[in-house]
mmCIF file of C-alpha atoms in Angstrom:
data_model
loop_
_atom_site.group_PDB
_atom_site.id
_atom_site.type_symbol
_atom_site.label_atom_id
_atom_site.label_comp_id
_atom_site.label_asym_id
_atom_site.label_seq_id
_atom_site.Cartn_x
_atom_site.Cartn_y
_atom_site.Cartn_z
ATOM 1 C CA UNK A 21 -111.837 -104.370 -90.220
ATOM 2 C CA UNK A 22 -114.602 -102.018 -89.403
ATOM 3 C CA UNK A 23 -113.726 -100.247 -86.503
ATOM 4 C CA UNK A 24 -114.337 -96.919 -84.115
ATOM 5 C CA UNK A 25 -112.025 -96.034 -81.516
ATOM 6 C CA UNK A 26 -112.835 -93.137 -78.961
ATOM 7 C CA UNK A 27 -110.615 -90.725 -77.101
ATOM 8 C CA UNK A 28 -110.601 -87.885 -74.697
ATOM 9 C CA UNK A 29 -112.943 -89.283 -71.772
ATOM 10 C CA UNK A 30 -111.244 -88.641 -68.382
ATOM 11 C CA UNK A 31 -112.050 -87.086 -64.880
ATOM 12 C CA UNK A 32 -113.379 -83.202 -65.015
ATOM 13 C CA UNK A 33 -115.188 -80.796 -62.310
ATOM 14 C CA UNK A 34 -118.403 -79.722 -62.864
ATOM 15 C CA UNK A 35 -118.804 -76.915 -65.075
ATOM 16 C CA UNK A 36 -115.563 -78.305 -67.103
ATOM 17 C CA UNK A 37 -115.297 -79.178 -70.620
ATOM 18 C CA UNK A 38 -113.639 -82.258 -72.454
ATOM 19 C CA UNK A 39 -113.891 -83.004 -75.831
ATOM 20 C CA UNK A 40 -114.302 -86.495 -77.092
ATOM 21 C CA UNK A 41 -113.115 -88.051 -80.326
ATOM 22 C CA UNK A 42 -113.733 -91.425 -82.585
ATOM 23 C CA UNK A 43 -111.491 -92.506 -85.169
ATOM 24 C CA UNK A 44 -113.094 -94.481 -87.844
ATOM 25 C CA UNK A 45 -111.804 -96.866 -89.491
ATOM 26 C CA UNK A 46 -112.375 -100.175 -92.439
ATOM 27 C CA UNK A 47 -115.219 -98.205 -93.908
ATOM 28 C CA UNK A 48 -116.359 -95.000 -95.862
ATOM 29 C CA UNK A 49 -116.841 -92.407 -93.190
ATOM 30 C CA UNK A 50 -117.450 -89.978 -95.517
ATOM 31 C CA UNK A 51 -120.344 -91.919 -96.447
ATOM 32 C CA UNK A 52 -122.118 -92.400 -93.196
ATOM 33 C CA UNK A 53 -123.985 -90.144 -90.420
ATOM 34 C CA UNK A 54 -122.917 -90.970 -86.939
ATOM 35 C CA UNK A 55 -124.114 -90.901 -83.399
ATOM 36 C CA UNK A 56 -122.971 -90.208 -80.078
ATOM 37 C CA UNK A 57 -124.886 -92.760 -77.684
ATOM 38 C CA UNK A 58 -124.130 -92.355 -73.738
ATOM 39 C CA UNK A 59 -124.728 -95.263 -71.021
ATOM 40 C CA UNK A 60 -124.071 -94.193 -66.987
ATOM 41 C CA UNK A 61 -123.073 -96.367 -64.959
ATOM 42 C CA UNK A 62 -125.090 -99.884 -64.560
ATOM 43 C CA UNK A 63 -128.355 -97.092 -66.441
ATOM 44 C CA UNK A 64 -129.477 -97.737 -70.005
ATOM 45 C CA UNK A 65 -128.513 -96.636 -73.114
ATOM 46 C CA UNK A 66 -129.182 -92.214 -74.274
ATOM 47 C CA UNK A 67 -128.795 -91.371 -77.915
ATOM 48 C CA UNK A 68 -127.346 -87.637 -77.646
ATOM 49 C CA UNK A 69 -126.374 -86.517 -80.967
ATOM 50 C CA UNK A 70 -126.336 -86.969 -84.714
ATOM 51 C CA UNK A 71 -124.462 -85.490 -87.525
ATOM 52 C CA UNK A 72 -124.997 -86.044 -91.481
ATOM 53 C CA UNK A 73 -122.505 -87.790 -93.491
ATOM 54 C CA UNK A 74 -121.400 -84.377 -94.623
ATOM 55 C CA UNK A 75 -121.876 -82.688 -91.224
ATOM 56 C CA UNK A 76 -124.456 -79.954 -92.466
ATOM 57 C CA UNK A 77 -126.849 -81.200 -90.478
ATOM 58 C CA UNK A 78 -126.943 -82.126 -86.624
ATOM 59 C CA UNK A 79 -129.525 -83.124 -83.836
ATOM 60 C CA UNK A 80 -129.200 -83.232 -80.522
ATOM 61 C CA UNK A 81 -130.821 -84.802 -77.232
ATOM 62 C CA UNK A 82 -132.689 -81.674 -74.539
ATOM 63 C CA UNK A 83 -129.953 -83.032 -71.973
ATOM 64 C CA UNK A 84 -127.448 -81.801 -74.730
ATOM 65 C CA UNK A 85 -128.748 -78.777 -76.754
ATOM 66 C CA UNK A 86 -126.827 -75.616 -76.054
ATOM 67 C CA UNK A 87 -123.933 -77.259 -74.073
ATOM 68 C CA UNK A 88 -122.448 -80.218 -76.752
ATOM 69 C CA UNK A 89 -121.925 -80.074 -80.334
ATOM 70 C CA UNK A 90 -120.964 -82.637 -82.321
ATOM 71 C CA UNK A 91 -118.278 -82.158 -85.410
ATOM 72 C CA UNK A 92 -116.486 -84.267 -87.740
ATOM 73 C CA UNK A 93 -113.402 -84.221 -90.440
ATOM 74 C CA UNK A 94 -114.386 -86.433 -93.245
ATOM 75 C CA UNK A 95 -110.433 -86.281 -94.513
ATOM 76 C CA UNK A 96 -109.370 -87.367 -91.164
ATOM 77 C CA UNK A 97 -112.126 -90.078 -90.528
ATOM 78 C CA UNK A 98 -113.028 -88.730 -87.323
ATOM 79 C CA UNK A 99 -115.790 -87.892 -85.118
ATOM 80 C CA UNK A 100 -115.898 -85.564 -82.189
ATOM 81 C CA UNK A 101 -118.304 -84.306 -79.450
ATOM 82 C CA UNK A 102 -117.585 -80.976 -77.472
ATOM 83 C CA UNK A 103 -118.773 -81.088 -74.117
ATOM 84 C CA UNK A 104 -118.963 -78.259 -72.066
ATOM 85 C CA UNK A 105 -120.874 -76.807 -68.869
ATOM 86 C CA UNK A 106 -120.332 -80.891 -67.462
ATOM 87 C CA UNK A 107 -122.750 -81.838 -65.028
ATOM 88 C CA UNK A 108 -122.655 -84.638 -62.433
ATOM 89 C CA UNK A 109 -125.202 -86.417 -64.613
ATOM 90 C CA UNK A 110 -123.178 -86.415 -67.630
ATOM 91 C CA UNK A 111 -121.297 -89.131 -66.320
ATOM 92 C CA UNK A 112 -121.326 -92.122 -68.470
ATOM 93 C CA UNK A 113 -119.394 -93.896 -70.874
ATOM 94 C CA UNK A 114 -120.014 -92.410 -73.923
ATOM 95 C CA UNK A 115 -119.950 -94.322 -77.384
ATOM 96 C CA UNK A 116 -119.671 -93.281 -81.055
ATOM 97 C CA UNK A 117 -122.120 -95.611 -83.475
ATOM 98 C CA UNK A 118 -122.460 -95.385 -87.326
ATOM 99 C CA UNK A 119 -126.132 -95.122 -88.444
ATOM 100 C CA UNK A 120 -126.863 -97.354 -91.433
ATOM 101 C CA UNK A 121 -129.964 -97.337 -93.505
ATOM 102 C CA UNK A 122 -132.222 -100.058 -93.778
ATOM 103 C CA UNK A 123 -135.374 -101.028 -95.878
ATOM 104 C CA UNK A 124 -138.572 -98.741 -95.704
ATOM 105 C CA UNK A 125 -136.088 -96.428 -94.570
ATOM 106 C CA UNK A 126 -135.470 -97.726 -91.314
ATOM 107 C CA UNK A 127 -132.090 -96.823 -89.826
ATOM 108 C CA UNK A 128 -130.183 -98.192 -86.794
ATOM 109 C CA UNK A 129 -126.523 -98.257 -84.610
ATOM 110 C CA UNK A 130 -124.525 -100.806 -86.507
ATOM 111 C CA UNK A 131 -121.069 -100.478 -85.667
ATOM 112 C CA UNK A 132 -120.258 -99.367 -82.094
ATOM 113 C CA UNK A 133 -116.959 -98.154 -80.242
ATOM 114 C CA UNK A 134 -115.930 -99.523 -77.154
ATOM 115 C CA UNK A 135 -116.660 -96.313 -75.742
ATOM 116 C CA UNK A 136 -114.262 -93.843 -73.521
ATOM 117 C CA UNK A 137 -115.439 -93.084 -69.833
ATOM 118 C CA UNK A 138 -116.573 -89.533 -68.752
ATOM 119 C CA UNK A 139 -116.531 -88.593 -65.000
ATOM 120 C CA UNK A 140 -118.007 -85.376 -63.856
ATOM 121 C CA UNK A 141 -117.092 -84.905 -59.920
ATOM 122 C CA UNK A 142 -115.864 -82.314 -57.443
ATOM 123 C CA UNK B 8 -139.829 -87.010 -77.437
ATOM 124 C CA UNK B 9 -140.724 -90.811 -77.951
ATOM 125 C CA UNK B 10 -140.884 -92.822 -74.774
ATOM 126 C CA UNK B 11 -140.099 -96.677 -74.898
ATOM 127 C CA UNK B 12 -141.458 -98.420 -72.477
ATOM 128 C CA UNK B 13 -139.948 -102.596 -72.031
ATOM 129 C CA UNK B 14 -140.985 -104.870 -69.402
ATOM 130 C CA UNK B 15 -140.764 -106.633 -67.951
ATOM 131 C CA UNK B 16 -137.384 -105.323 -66.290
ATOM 132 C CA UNK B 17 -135.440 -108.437 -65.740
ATOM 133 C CA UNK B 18 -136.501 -111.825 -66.346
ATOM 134 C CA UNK B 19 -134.838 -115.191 -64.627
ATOM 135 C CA UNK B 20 -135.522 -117.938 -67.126
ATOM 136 C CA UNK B 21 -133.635 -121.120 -68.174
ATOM 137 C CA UNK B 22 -131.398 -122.515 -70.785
ATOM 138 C CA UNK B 23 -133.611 -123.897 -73.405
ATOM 139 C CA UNK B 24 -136.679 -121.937 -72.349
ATOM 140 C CA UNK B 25 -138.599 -119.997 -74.604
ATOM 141 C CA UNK B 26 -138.625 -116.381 -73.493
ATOM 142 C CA UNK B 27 -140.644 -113.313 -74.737
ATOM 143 C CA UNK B 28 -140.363 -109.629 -73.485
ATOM 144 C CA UNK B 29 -142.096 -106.493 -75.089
ATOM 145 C CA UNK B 30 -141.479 -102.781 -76.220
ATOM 146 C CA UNK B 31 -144.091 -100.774 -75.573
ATOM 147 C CA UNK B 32 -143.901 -97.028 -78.121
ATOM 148 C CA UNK B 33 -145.895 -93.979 -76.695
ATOM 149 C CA UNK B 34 -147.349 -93.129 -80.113
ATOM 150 C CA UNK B 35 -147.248 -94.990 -83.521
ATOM 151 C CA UNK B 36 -143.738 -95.820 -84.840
ATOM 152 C CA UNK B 37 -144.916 -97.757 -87.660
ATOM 153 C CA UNK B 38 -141.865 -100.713 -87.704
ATOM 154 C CA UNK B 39 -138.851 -98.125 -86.858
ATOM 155 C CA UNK B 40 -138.455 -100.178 -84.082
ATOM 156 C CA UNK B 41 -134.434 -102.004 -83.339
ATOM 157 C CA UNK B 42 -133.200 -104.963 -80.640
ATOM 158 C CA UNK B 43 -129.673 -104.545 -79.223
ATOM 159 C CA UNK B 44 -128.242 -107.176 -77.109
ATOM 160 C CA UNK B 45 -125.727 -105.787 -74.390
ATOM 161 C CA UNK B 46 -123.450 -108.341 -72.081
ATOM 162 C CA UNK B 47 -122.032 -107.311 -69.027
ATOM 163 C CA UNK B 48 -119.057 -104.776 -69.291
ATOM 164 C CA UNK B 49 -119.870 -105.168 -73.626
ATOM 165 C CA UNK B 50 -120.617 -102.979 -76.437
ATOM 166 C CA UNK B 51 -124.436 -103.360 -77.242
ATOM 167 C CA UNK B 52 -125.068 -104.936 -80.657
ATOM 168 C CA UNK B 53 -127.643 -104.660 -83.184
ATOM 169 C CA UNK B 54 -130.133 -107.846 -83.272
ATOM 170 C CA UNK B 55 -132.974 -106.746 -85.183
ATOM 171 C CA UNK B 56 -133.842 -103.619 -87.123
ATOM 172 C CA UNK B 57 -137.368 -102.646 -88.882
ATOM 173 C CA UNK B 58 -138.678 -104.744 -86.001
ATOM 174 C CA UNK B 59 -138.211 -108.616 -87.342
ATOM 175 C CA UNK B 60 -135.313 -108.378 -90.159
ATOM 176 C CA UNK B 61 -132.580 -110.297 -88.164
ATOM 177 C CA UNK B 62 -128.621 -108.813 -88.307
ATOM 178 C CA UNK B 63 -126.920 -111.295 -90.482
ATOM 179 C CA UNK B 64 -124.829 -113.509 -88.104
ATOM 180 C CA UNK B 65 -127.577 -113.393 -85.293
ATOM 181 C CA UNK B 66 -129.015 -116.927 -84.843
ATOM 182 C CA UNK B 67 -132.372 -117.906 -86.001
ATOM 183 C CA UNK B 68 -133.437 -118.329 -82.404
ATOM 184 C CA UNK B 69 -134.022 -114.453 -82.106
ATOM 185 C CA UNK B 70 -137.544 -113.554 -83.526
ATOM 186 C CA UNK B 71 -139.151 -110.111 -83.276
ATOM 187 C CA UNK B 72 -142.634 -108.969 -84.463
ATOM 188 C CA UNK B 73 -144.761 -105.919 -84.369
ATOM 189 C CA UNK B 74 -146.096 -102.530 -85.579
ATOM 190 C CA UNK B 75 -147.446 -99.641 -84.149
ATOM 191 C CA UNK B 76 -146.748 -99.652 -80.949
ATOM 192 C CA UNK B 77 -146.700 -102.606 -79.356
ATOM 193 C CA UNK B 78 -143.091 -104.818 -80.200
ATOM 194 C CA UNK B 79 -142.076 -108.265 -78.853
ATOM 195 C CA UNK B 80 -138.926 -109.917 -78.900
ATOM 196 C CA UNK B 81 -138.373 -114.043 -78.494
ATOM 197 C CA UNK B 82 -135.943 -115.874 -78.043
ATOM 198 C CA UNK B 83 -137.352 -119.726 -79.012
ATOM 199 C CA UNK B 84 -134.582 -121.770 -76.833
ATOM 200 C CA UNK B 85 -132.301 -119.975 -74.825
ATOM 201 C CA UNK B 86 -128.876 -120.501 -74.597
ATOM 202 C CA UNK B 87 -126.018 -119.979 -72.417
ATOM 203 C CA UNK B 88 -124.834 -116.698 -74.521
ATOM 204 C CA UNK B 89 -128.115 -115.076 -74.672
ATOM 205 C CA UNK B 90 -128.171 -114.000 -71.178
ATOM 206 C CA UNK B 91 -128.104 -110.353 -71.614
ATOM 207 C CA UNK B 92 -129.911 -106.868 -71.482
ATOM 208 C CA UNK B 93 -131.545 -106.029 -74.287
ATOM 209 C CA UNK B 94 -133.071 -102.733 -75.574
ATOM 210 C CA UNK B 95 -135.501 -101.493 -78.210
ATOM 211 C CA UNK B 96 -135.238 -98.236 -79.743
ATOM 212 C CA UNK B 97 -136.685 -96.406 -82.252
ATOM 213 C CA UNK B 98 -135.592 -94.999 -85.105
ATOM 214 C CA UNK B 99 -139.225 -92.709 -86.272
ATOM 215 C CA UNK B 100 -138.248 -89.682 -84.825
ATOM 216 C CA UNK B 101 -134.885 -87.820 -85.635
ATOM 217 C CA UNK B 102 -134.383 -88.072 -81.687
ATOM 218 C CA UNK B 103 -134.342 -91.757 -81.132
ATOM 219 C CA UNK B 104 -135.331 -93.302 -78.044
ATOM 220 C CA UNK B 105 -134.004 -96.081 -76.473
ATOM 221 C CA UNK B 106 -136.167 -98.263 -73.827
ATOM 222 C CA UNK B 107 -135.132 -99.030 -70.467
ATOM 223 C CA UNK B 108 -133.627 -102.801 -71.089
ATOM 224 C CA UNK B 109 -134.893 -106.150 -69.811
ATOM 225 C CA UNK B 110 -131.842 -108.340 -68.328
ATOM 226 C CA UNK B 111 -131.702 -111.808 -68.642
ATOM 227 C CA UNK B 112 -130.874 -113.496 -65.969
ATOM 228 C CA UNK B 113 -129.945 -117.046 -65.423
ATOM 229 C CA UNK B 114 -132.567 -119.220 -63.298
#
């Protein structure tokens, strides 16, 4: 079935790194952009990056620019975010989601991992 | 960036009620306008995208409508599931934005 799986959240000190990964799964990720989408604790939901299917092209959040950069390996189905310079305020779980394209060119998070946990703290 | 702006912030309401909350764009986002539905300790999920085209799977109940920038979403009878937060976002900018959430409480 369709499926994304994330890796690499964990504990870190401000000022740390950790890089986070999503393995995709049950569809052509070759095919699709994707999104990294962030959500702190009991807070809403923060897009923070996007990549093109073939990864030429990337955005990124002002909380983000300059200190995370999104990647991916189409022949390994997988998605990654490197985070570095980590802030208390980057704490959050942080999800992959596949952006699909609608009608009237409308696109939106479809497919969403069950996210992997990121705590920033001395 | 786009701000979203949903109120009101939590609702109490009952099952079977008919409940209506709004999404509120700081400029003109034509219909690039989506509805997630989060549960507690759950992965959000898509509702509605291009502002009333319903996810297939997602009951009839669920209705949304506008343009511009002023969104609603309704839920005509609500049920024992629907109690949720739920956030708009848009999708006209290459930076979405995602609104605050209203939660859904039980009365």
């Amino acid at each position: 079935q369709v499926q994304l799986v994330e890796s690499g959240g964990g504990f870190v000190k401000p000022g740390g790194s950790l890089r986070l990964s999503c393995a995709a799964s049950g569809f052509s990720f070759s095919d699709n952009s994707m999104n990294w989408i962030r959500q702190a604790p009991g807070k809403g939901l923060e897009w923070i990056s996007y990549i093109t299917s073939s990864g030429s092209n990337t955005y990124y959040a002002d909380s983000a620019k300059g200190r995370f950069t999104i990647s991916r390996d189409n022949a390994k189905n997988s998605l990654f975010l490197q985070m570095n310079s980590l802030r208390a305020e980057d704490t959050a779980m942080y999800y992959c989601a596949r952006t699909r394209a609608y009608s009237y060119g409308v696109n939106a998070f479809d497919i969403w991992g069950r996210g992997t946990m990121v705590t920033v703290s001395s | 960036d786009i701000q979203m702006t949903q109120s009101p912030s939590s609702l109490s309401a009952s099952v079977g009620d008919r409940v209506t909350f709004t999404c509120r764009a700081s400029q003109n986002i034509g219909s690039y306008l989506n509805w997630y539905q989060q549960k507690p300790g759950k992965v959000p999920k898509l509702l509605i995208c291009a502002a009333s085209s319903l996810q297939s799977g997602v009951p009839s109940r669920f209705t949304g409508s506008g343009s511009g920038t002023d969104f609603t979403l309704t839920i005509s009878s609500l049920q024992p599931e629907d109690f949720a937060t739920y956030f708009c976002q848009q999708s006209f900018s290459l930076t979405p934005t995602f609104g605050q959430g209203t939660k859904v409480e039980i009365k």
